[in-house]
Every structure is written in structure tokens, then in C-alpha cells.
Amino acid sequence: MITVEITTIMGIKALMGGNKDQSLTLSDGATVAEALDQLCKTYGLPLHERIFNDAQQLNPGIVVFVNGCVIFALDGLETPLQDGDAVLIFPPVGGG
């Protein structure tokens, strides 16, 4: 088993009951997709719809980092996680 630290902000934080930080315990060899799936099972359909589209890909603007590196520079949703990894879920930001 591994434990990873999930951090999020703004709208996604609200969908996680206001929890900015959370520890997840996952099976050895778990991926980013599995971590996000576990979060969605815990917090329900609104979180799932915010993170994933119908094709089970990240919604536009959702960016996920593992240890400060964007997952698209790694193996995307199939990026393997290791014990102690820090995962940041960053929602789209608007402004002007």
C-alpha cells in the first residue's frame, strides 16, 4: 500500500467538503487515474463531473501535477504513483 497527499483549491476544494488536503491510501502501483477515481467515489458525482468528461479524460482546464510536474509531461492519467507523492489538482482559472 502507498499513501499520497492530494491538494486542491477553489471549486474542486468545495466539492471535497472544503478539504484542501487529503491523504489517500492506494494499492502499490496505483496511477493518477486510480487516485482520482477513489476521490470521486468518496465525494460523488459532482466531483467526478468536474474532473472527468464522458470519455473519462480530464475536463478542459483541469491540470494535475505529481510532485510539481504536470502529468501530461509524464504518462498522463496512467502516471504511476509512489508512496509519499504529492498530487495537486488545479481547476481552470479565469480572470482578467
XYZ file of C-alpha atoms in Angstrom:
96
model
C 0.000 0.000 0.000
C 1.062 3.582 -0.655
C -0.140 6.897 0.711
C -0.287 10.016 -1.452
C -1.187 13.556 -0.488
C -3.892 15.225 -2.571
C -4.167 19.021 -2.620
C -6.717 21.098 -4.477
C -8.065 24.616 -4.451
C -11.092 26.699 -5.326
C -14.105 24.924 -6.859
C -12.747 21.419 -6.501
C -11.969 22.035 -2.845
C -15.624 22.932 -2.307
C -16.699 19.656 -3.947
C -14.474 17.801 -1.471
C -16.343 19.132 1.541
C -13.992 22.092 1.884
C -10.973 19.816 2.358
C -7.942 21.366 0.705
C -5.633 18.490 1.633
C -6.328 14.810 1.919
C -4.304 11.625 2.251
C -5.260 8.671 0.071
C -4.175 5.107 0.642
C -3.875 3.186 -2.619
C -2.605 -0.163 -3.831
C 1.029 -0.449 -4.855
C 1.395 0.543 -8.494
C -1.680 2.811 -8.440
C -1.947 5.503 -11.092
C -3.187 9.079 -11.109
C -6.423 7.823 -12.702
C -6.965 5.408 -9.802
C -6.335 8.153 -7.244
C -8.826 10.452 -8.955
C -11.361 7.613 -9.220
C -11.057 6.963 -5.493
C -11.636 10.651 -4.755
C -14.712 10.635 -6.974
C -16.095 7.555 -5.231
C -15.616 9.294 -1.891
C -17.115 12.672 -2.857
C -19.632 11.684 -5.503
C -20.882 12.566 -8.938
C -20.412 16.380 -8.733
C -16.661 15.911 -8.244
C -16.497 13.288 -10.995
C -18.295 15.585 -13.450
C -15.937 18.458 -12.575
C -12.796 16.400 -13.172
C -13.722 13.976 -15.981
C -15.579 14.216 -19.277
C -17.756 11.443 -20.735
C -14.674 9.777 -22.250
C -13.063 9.534 -18.786
C -10.411 12.081 -19.758
C -9.692 15.238 -17.774
C -12.086 18.072 -18.480
C -10.586 21.055 -20.300
C -8.623 23.253 -17.952
C -8.164 20.620 -15.230
C -4.453 20.155 -14.680
C -2.927 17.531 -12.412
C 0.616 17.691 -11.081
C 2.624 14.937 -9.388
C 5.486 16.263 -7.286
C 5.326 19.565 -9.171
C 5.396 18.049 -12.674
C 2.325 18.213 -14.897
C 1.132 14.679 -15.677
C 0.999 15.388 -19.425
C 4.810 15.582 -19.317
C 4.800 12.145 -17.652
C 2.384 9.331 -18.542
C -0.853 11.318 -18.260
C -3.564 9.649 -16.205
C -1.516 6.437 -16.279
C 1.339 8.093 -14.364
C 2.284 5.659 -11.588
C 2.272 6.962 -8.040
C 4.716 6.153 -5.273
C 4.443 6.351 -1.526
C 4.659 9.960 -0.372
C 3.872 11.552 -3.744
C 2.159 14.949 -3.733
C -0.720 15.314 -6.194
C -2.178 18.751 -6.988
C -5.497 19.056 -8.815
C -5.706 22.517 -10.353
C -9.025 23.681 -11.806
C -9.404 26.202 -14.626
C -8.829 29.751 -13.519
C -10.420 32.790 -15.122
C -9.780 36.410 -14.659
C -8.744 39.491 -16.374
